[in-house]
Amino acid sequence: MASGRMEFHADTIMQHANFAFVLPNDVSMEEVRDFRYYERPPKSLILLHGLTGTDTDWLYGGVGQEMAIQYNLAVFMPTAGNFFYLDRGYPGGNWGTYVGQELPDYIRSVFGFCDSREDTIIAGLSMGGYGALHTALAWPERFSSCIALSSALILQEMAEGPEEADTTMPPAMIRDVFGDLSTLMTSDRNPEVQYQRLRKTGGPIPEIYLAIGREDRLYAANQRFRTFLEGENAAFRYEDGPGDHNWRFWNEYIDRGLAWVLDNKRR
């Protein structure tokens, strides 16, 4: 197993960007639960942090390295600030394009991974759960699957009034990140709008794994998105269980999400 951290100059955000990585290049089979994942070449996983997080969150708090081992995945974990993985509309602030396009291109050129849609997955927690959904639906030609854990899908609450939204973000920050809140629900910052546009175009739509703890303050918002996906007859799996907004839940359900996504790919 190889692991480390790198930085490179990213044009989309006009700065040196950091990411951590884990490569399953010399895993001992004694560590592996299911040998079937090693009957194929490694697949790629871009794994996103939550609000206030960094590229090392999934290594130190989460099970990024363990997932690389168990599922034969090359895992890449970028630092992407508190911008919800969204483009701000100008060079230097396009965090969505950075994660959805420039970072995968760099990974492919340097590591040889993220080289096909079928073999590339994106996942994240909280802000990163929202980011994984938004990125997968913005670049469906690059990502075959999305795993969204405890996703910060409280767009409706923010649109109705950022002062009352149950979030640690101050109202000024919400307006800065999401722009005109009066049009938020009909904009491409809303994954529901993104999904419906993809349905109309007839192009590929990533599979979605959605999970939320029943004690999580984001539970109601995730239920709304689940209901939306059911109404769209989407290719998705929803799971919930006892748990709050913490690593205990995320570490269990990233494992469950990867098992579902990768078993689907074997069929």
mmCIF file of C-alpha atoms in Angstrom:
data_model
loop_
_atom_site.group_PDB
_atom_site.id
_atom_site.type_symbol
_atom_site.label_atom_id
_atom_site.label_comp_id
_atom_site.label_asym_id
_atom_site.label_seq_id
_atom_site.Cartn_x
_atom_site.Cartn_y
_atom_site.Cartn_z
ATOM 1 C CA MET A 1 0.000 0.000 0.000
ATOM 2 C CA ALA A 2 1.241 3.450 -0.934
ATOM 3 C CA SER A 3 -0.069 6.597 0.694
ATOM 4 C CA GLY A 4 0.889 10.234 0.825
ATOM 5 C CA ARG A 5 -0.067 13.837 0.176
ATOM 6 C CA MET A 6 0.568 15.966 -2.881
ATOM 7 C CA GLU A 7 -0.032 19.473 -4.100
ATOM 8 C CA PHE A 8 -0.230 20.900 -7.569
ATOM 9 C CA HIS A 9 -1.224 24.189 -9.113
ATOM 10 C CA ALA A 10 -4.916 24.074 -10.005
ATOM 11 C CA ASP A 11 -6.005 26.640 -12.590
ATOM 12 C CA THR A 12 -9.682 26.482 -11.601
ATOM 13 C CA ILE A 13 -8.947 27.768 -8.091
ATOM 14 C CA MET A 14 -5.703 29.610 -8.970
ATOM 15 C CA GLN A 15 -3.708 28.128 -6.108
ATOM 16 C CA HIS A 16 -1.744 25.116 -5.034
ATOM 17 C CA ALA A 17 -4.255 22.416 -4.150
ATOM 18 C CA ASN A 18 -3.635 19.608 -1.671
ATOM 19 C CA PHE A 19 -4.893 16.062 -1.804
ATOM 20 C CA ALA A 20 -4.131 12.852 0.070
ATOM 21 C CA PHE A 21 -4.085 9.465 -1.616
ATOM 22 C CA VAL A 22 -4.028 5.752 -0.848
ATOM 23 C CA LEU A 23 -3.093 3.203 -3.524
ATOM 24 C CA PRO A 24 -3.685 -0.539 -3.036
ATOM 25 C CA ASN A 25 -0.562 -1.512 -4.950
ATOM 26 C CA ASP A 26 0.928 -4.020 -2.499
ATOM 27 C CA VAL A 27 -1.920 -5.064 -0.205
ATOM 28 C CA SER A 28 -1.484 -8.284 1.730
ATOM 29 C CA MET A 29 -4.387 -10.611 1.003
ATOM 30 C CA GLU A 30 -4.451 -11.529 4.691
ATOM 31 C CA GLU A 31 -6.033 -8.118 5.316
ATOM 32 C CA VAL A 32 -8.805 -8.485 2.709
ATOM 33 C CA ARG A 33 -12.334 -9.691 3.519
ATOM 34 C CA ASP A 34 -13.476 -10.388 -0.045
ATOM 35 C CA PHE A 35 -10.919 -11.504 -2.607
ATOM 36 C CA ARG A 36 -13.328 -10.891 -5.499
ATOM 37 C CA TYR A 37 -12.429 -7.186 -5.558
ATOM 38 C CA TYR A 38 -8.876 -8.175 -6.471
ATOM 39 C CA GLU A 39 -9.986 -10.162 -9.497
ATOM 40 C CA ARG A 40 -10.135 -6.864 -11.394
ATOM 41 C CA PRO A 41 -7.833 -3.801 -11.691
ATOM 42 C CA PRO A 42 -8.246 -1.084 -9.018
ATOM 43 C CA LYS A 43 -11.079 1.377 -9.409
ATOM 44 C CA SER A 44 -10.921 5.069 -8.430
ATOM 45 C CA LEU A 45 -12.681 6.844 -5.547
ATOM 46 C CA ILE A 46 -12.690 10.595 -4.954
ATOM 47 C CA LEU A 47 -13.635 11.082 -1.302
ATOM 48 C CA LEU A 48 -14.837 14.489 -0.081
ATOM 49 C CA HIS A 49 -14.631 16.080 3.373
ATOM 50 C CA GLY A 50 -17.301 18.050 5.206
ATOM 51 C CA LEU A 51 -17.486 21.675 6.345
ATOM 52 C CA THR A 52 -14.212 22.831 8.000
ATOM 53 C CA GLY A 53 -12.515 19.603 6.837
ATOM 54 C CA THR A 54 -9.305 18.837 4.965
ATOM 55 C CA ASP A 55 -7.753 16.116 2.816
ATOM 56 C CA THR A 56 -6.693 14.077 5.864
ATOM 57 C CA ASP A 57 -10.138 13.747 7.493
ATOM 58 C CA TRP A 58 -10.912 10.393 5.876
ATOM 59 C CA LEU A 59 -7.494 9.092 6.914
ATOM 60 C CA TYR A 60 -7.407 10.209 10.558
ATOM 61 C CA GLY A 61 -11.099 10.213 11.479
ATOM 62 C CA GLY A 62 -12.412 7.971 8.758
ATOM 63 C CA VAL A 63 -11.570 4.696 7.085
ATOM 64 C CA GLY A 64 -10.167 5.901 3.769
ATOM 65 C CA GLN A 65 -7.178 3.576 3.963
ATOM 66 C CA GLU A 66 -9.296 0.610 5.044
ATOM 67 C CA MET A 67 -11.683 1.131 2.129
ATOM 68 C CA ALA A 68 -8.746 1.179 -0.277
ATOM 69 C CA ILE A 69 -7.625 -2.165 1.121
ATOM 70 C CA GLN A 70 -10.992 -3.892 1.271
ATOM 71 C CA TYR A 71 -12.333 -2.819 -2.119
ATOM 72 C CA ASN A 72 -9.140 -2.496 -4.180
ATOM 73 C CA LEU A 73 -9.614 1.242 -4.667
ATOM 74 C CA ALA A 74 -7.240 4.068 -5.461
ATOM 75 C CA VAL A 75 -8.600 6.730 -3.090
ATOM 76 C CA PHE A 76 -8.014 10.459 -3.588
ATOM 77 C CA MET A 77 -9.077 12.975 -0.930
ATOM 78 C CA PRO A 78 -8.844 16.698 -1.825
ATOM 79 C CA THR A 79 -8.935 19.750 0.400
ATOM 80 C CA ALA A 80 -11.589 22.024 -1.058
ATOM 81 C CA GLY A 81 -12.431 24.686 1.526
ATOM 82 C CA ASN A 82 -15.931 25.491 2.742
ATOM 83 C CA PHE A 83 -17.433 26.285 -0.653
ATOM 84 C CA PHE A 84 -19.709 23.225 -0.996
ATOM 85 C CA TYR A 85 -17.769 22.093 -4.078
ATOM 86 C CA LEU A 86 -19.524 24.737 -6.178
ATOM 87 C CA ASP A 87 -18.275 27.026 -8.923
ATOM 88 C CA ARG A 88 -18.304 30.672 -7.964
ATOM 89 C CA GLY A 89 -18.327 31.793 -11.583
ATOM 90 C CA TYR A 90 -14.807 33.167 -11.955
ATOM 91 C CA PRO A 91 -11.271 31.735 -12.364
ATOM 92 C CA GLY A 92 -9.899 31.193 -8.892
ATOM 93 C CA GLY A 93 -13.228 30.249 -7.378
ATOM 94 C CA ASN A 94 -14.438 27.286 -9.425
ATOM 95 C CA TRP A 95 -14.355 24.565 -6.784
ATOM 96 C CA GLY A 96 -16.892 22.422 -8.603
ATOM 97 C CA THR A 97 -14.841 22.270 -11.781
ATOM 98 C CA TYR A 98 -11.734 21.628 -9.694
ATOM 99 C CA VAL A 99 -13.182 18.485 -8.075
ATOM 100 C CA GLY A 100 -15.235 17.331 -11.043
ATOM 101 C CA GLN A 101 -12.779 17.959 -13.857
ATOM 102 C CA GLU A 102 -9.307 19.324 -13.096
ATOM 103 C CA LEU A 103 -8.468 17.009 -10.199
ATOM 104 C CA PRO A 104 -9.558 13.802 -12.019
ATOM 105 C CA ASP A 105 -7.589 14.942 -15.079
ATOM 106 C CA TYR A 106 -4.491 15.474 -12.937
ATOM 107 C CA ILE A 107 -4.936 12.111 -11.225
ATOM 108 C CA ARG A 108 -5.216 10.402 -14.607
ATOM 109 C CA SER A 109 -2.102 12.113 -15.962
ATOM 110 C CA VAL A 110 0.046 11.381 -12.884
ATOM 111 C CA PHE A 111 -1.352 8.136 -11.446
ATOM 112 C CA GLY A 112 -3.256 6.601 -14.352
ATOM 113 C CA PHE A 113 -6.521 6.412 -12.370
ATOM 114 C CA CYS A 114 -9.900 8.123 -12.975
ATOM 115 C CA ASP A 115 -9.427 7.072 -16.585
ATOM 116 C CA SER A 116 -12.987 5.914 -17.271
ATOM 117 C CA ARG A 117 -16.499 6.699 -16.102
ATOM 118 C CA GLU A 118 -17.227 3.086 -15.235
ATOM 119 C CA ASP A 119 -14.258 2.885 -12.886
ATOM 120 C CA THR A 120 -14.688 6.257 -11.118
ATOM 121 C CA ILE A 121 -16.800 6.833 -7.984
ATOM 122 C CA ILE A 122 -17.291 10.000 -5.934
ATOM 123 C CA ALA A 123 -18.361 10.030 -2.279
ATOM 124 C CA GLY A 124 -18.511 12.382 0.677
ATOM 125 C CA LEU A 125 -20.011 13.277 4.033
ATOM 126 C CA SER A 126 -22.207 16.223 5.057
ATOM 127 C CA MET A 127 -21.054 19.155 2.890
ATOM 128 C CA GLY A 128 -19.099 16.521 0.955
ATOM 129 C CA GLY A 129 -22.251 14.406 0.575
ATOM 130 C CA TYR A 130 -23.928 17.361 -1.091
ATOM 131 C CA GLY A 131 -20.728 17.939 -3.069
ATOM 132 C CA ALA A 132 -20.605 14.328 -4.239
ATOM 133 C CA LEU A 133 -24.190 14.518 -5.482
ATOM 134 C CA HIS A 134 -23.737 17.874 -7.183
ATOM 135 C CA THR A 135 -20.441 16.887 -8.801
ATOM 136 C CA ALA A 136 -21.682 13.516 -10.054
ATOM 137 C CA LEU A 137 -24.765 15.117 -11.583
ATOM 138 C CA ALA A 138 -22.748 17.990 -13.079
ATOM 139 C CA TRP A 139 -20.224 15.608 -14.705
ATOM 140 C CA PRO A 140 -22.188 12.381 -15.282
ATOM 141 C CA GLU A 141 -19.837 11.441 -18.099
ATOM 142 C CA ARG A 142 -17.013 11.160 -15.536
ATOM 143 C CA PHE A 143 -18.680 9.453 -12.548
ATOM 144 C CA SER A 144 -20.707 6.252 -12.674
ATOM 145 C CA SER A 145 -21.662 6.271 -8.989
ATOM 146 C CA CYS A 146 -22.125 8.623 -6.055
ATOM 147 C CA ILE A 147 -22.159 7.833 -2.325
ATOM 148 C CA ALA A 148 -23.740 10.641 -0.284
ATOM 149 C CA LEU A 149 -23.610 10.335 3.514
ATOM 150 C CA SER A 150 -25.490 12.667 5.884
ATOM 151 C CA SER A 151 -25.751 15.089 2.985
ATOM 152 C CA ALA A 152 -26.175 18.797 3.682
ATOM 153 C CA LEU A 153 -29.310 19.045 1.540
ATOM 154 C CA ILE A 154 -30.946 21.871 3.503
ATOM 155 C CA LEU A 155 -31.362 24.071 0.437
ATOM 156 C CA GLN A 156 -35.058 24.586 1.121
ATOM 157 C CA GLU A 157 -34.355 25.805 4.649
ATOM 158 C CA MET A 158 -31.639 28.158 3.405
ATOM 159 C CA ALA A 159 -33.866 29.495 0.639
ATOM 160 C CA GLU A 160 -36.669 30.184 3.111
ATOM 161 C CA GLY A 161 -34.356 32.143 5.386
ATOM 162 C CA PRO A 162 -30.678 31.612 6.183
ATOM 163 C CA GLU A 163 -31.107 33.116 9.628
ATOM 164 C CA GLU A 164 -33.426 30.246 10.597
ATOM 165 C CA ALA A 165 -31.617 27.394 8.816
ATOM 166 C CA ASP A 166 -30.224 24.729 11.157
ATOM 167 C CA THR A 167 -26.599 25.028 10.115
ATOM 168 C CA THR A 168 -23.300 26.163 11.589
ATOM 169 C CA MET A 169 -22.849 28.503 8.613
ATOM 170 C CA PRO A 170 -23.563 32.185 9.315
ATOM 171 C CA PRO A 171 -26.202 33.748 7.032
ATOM 172 C CA ALA A 172 -23.619 35.874 5.201
ATOM 173 C CA MET A 173 -21.636 32.750 4.360
ATOM 174 C CA ILE A 174 -24.741 30.961 3.058
ATOM 175 C CA ARG A 175 -25.484 33.872 0.723
ATOM 176 C CA ASP A 176 -21.871 34.045 -0.398
ATOM 177 C CA VAL A 177 -21.693 30.314 -1.211
ATOM 178 C CA PHE A 178 -25.145 29.799 -2.755
ATOM 179 C CA GLY A 179 -25.790 33.202 -4.299
ATOM 180 C CA ASP A 180 -29.309 34.534 -4.810
ATOM 181 C CA LEU A 181 -31.383 32.465 -2.387
ATOM 182 C CA SER A 182 -34.640 33.488 -4.068
ATOM 183 C CA THR A 183 -33.656 31.355 -7.078
ATOM 184 C CA LEU A 184 -31.735 28.632 -5.222
ATOM 185 C CA MET A 185 -34.369 25.920 -5.552
ATOM 186 C CA THR A 186 -34.664 26.376 -9.331
ATOM 187 C CA SER A 187 -30.927 26.707 -9.959
ATOM 188 C CA ASP A 188 -28.337 24.072 -10.816
ATOM 189 C CA ARG A 189 -27.149 24.223 -7.209
ATOM 190 C CA ASN A 190 -30.191 22.062 -6.445
ATOM 191 C CA PRO A 191 -29.472 18.356 -7.167
ATOM 192 C CA GLU A 192 -33.149 17.836 -7.974
ATOM 193 C CA VAL A 193 -32.899 20.352 -10.821
ATOM 194 C CA GLN A 194 -29.670 18.712 -12.008
ATOM 195 C CA TYR A 195 -31.261 15.264 -12.000
ATOM 196 C CA GLN A 196 -34.339 16.357 -13.924
ATOM 197 C CA ARG A 197 -32.192 18.060 -16.563
ATOM 198 C CA LEU A 198 -30.222 14.861 -17.062
ATOM 199 C CA ARG A 199 -33.445 12.896 -17.439
ATOM 200 C CA LYS A 200 -34.550 15.274 -20.188
ATOM 201 C CA THR A 201 -31.287 15.023 -22.109
ATOM 202 C CA GLY A 202 -31.321 11.226 -22.004
ATOM 203 C CA GLY A 203 -27.644 10.953 -21.082
ATOM 204 C CA PRO A 204 -26.071 8.713 -18.437
ATOM 205 C CA ILE A 205 -27.066 9.310 -14.824
ATOM 206 C CA PRO A 206 -24.849 8.103 -11.969
ATOM 207 C CA GLU A 207 -26.186 5.560 -9.511
ATOM 208 C CA ILE A 208 -26.779 7.093 -6.093
ATOM 209 C CA TYR A 209 -26.303 5.628 -2.628
ATOM 210 C CA LEU A 210 -27.901 7.821 0.052
ATOM 211 C CA ALA A 211 -27.555 7.224 3.802
ATOM 212 C CA ILE A 212 -28.457 9.221 6.911
ATOM 213 C CA GLY A 213 -28.576 8.596 10.651
ATOM 214 C CA ARG A 214 -32.031 8.786 12.235
ATOM 215 C CA GLU A 215 -30.769 11.132 14.949
ATOM 216 C CA ASP A 216 -29.040 13.437 12.450
ATOM 217 C CA ARG A 217 -30.418 16.987 12.206
ATOM 218 C CA LEU A 218 -30.248 16.573 8.408
ATOM 219 C CA TYR A 219 -32.592 13.575 8.460
ATOM 220 C CA ALA A 220 -35.704 15.412 7.213
ATOM 221 C CA ALA A 221 -33.832 17.016 4.310
ATOM 222 C CA ASN A 222 -32.460 13.641 3.226
ATOM 223 C CA GLN A 223 -35.959 12.152 3.416
ATOM 224 C CA ARG A 224 -37.160 14.820 1.001
ATOM 225 C CA PHE A 225 -34.431 13.932 -1.462
ATOM 226 C CA ARG A 226 -35.200 10.236 -1.065
ATOM 227 C CA THR A 227 -38.849 10.939 -1.895
ATOM 228 C CA PHE A 228 -37.754 12.941 -4.933
ATOM 229 C CA LEU A 229 -35.572 10.077 -6.213
ATOM 230 C CA GLU A 230 -38.406 7.607 -5.707
ATOM 231 C CA GLY A 231 -40.686 9.855 -7.750
ATOM 232 C CA GLU A 232 -38.105 9.975 -10.530
ATOM 233 C CA ASN A 233 -37.742 6.172 -10.491
ATOM 234 C CA ALA A 234 -34.015 6.757 -10.046
ATOM 235 C CA ALA A 235 -31.330 4.073 -9.840
ATOM 236 C CA PHE A 236 -30.523 4.534 -6.169
ATOM 237 C CA ARG A 237 -30.350 2.874 -2.793
ATOM 238 C CA TYR A 238 -31.384 4.547 0.440
ATOM 239 C CA GLU A 239 -30.394 3.381 3.914
ATOM 240 C CA ASP A 240 -30.713 4.799 7.382
ATOM 241 C CA GLY A 241 -30.097 3.518 10.868
ATOM 242 C CA PRO A 242 -29.336 4.564 14.422
ATOM 243 C CA GLY A 243 -26.761 7.305 14.342
ATOM 244 C CA ASP A 244 -25.929 10.975 14.415
ATOM 245 C CA HIS A 245 -23.688 13.311 12.423
ATOM 246 C CA ASN A 246 -20.402 11.620 13.275
ATOM 247 C CA TRP A 247 -17.610 9.286 12.177
ATOM 248 C CA ARG A 248 -19.191 6.254 13.768
ATOM 249 C CA PHE A 249 -22.045 6.497 11.280
ATOM 250 C CA TRP A 250 -19.948 7.581 8.281
ATOM 251 C CA ASN A 251 -17.375 4.814 8.690
ATOM 252 C CA GLU A 252 -20.068 2.135 8.780
ATOM 253 C CA TYR A 253 -22.051 3.481 5.856
ATOM 254 C CA ILE A 254 -19.180 4.287 3.513
ATOM 255 C CA ASP A 255 -18.435 0.566 3.796
ATOM 256 C CA ARG A 256 -22.056 -0.341 3.049
ATOM 257 C CA GLY A 257 -22.245 2.155 0.199
ATOM 258 C CA LEU A 258 -19.102 0.882 -1.489
ATOM 259 C CA ALA A 259 -20.292 -2.707 -1.183
ATOM 260 C CA TRP A 260 -23.571 -1.790 -2.926
ATOM 261 C CA VAL A 261 -21.930 0.291 -5.662
ATOM 262 C CA LEU A 262 -19.217 -2.226 -6.442
ATOM 263 C CA ASP A 263 -21.569 -5.218 -6.361
ATOM 264 C CA ASN A 264 -23.732 -3.396 -8.904
ATOM 265 C CA LYS A 265 -20.681 -2.949 -11.125
ATOM 266 C CA ARG A 266 -19.969 -6.664 -11.052
ATOM 267 C CA ARG A 267 -23.327 -7.481 -12.580
#
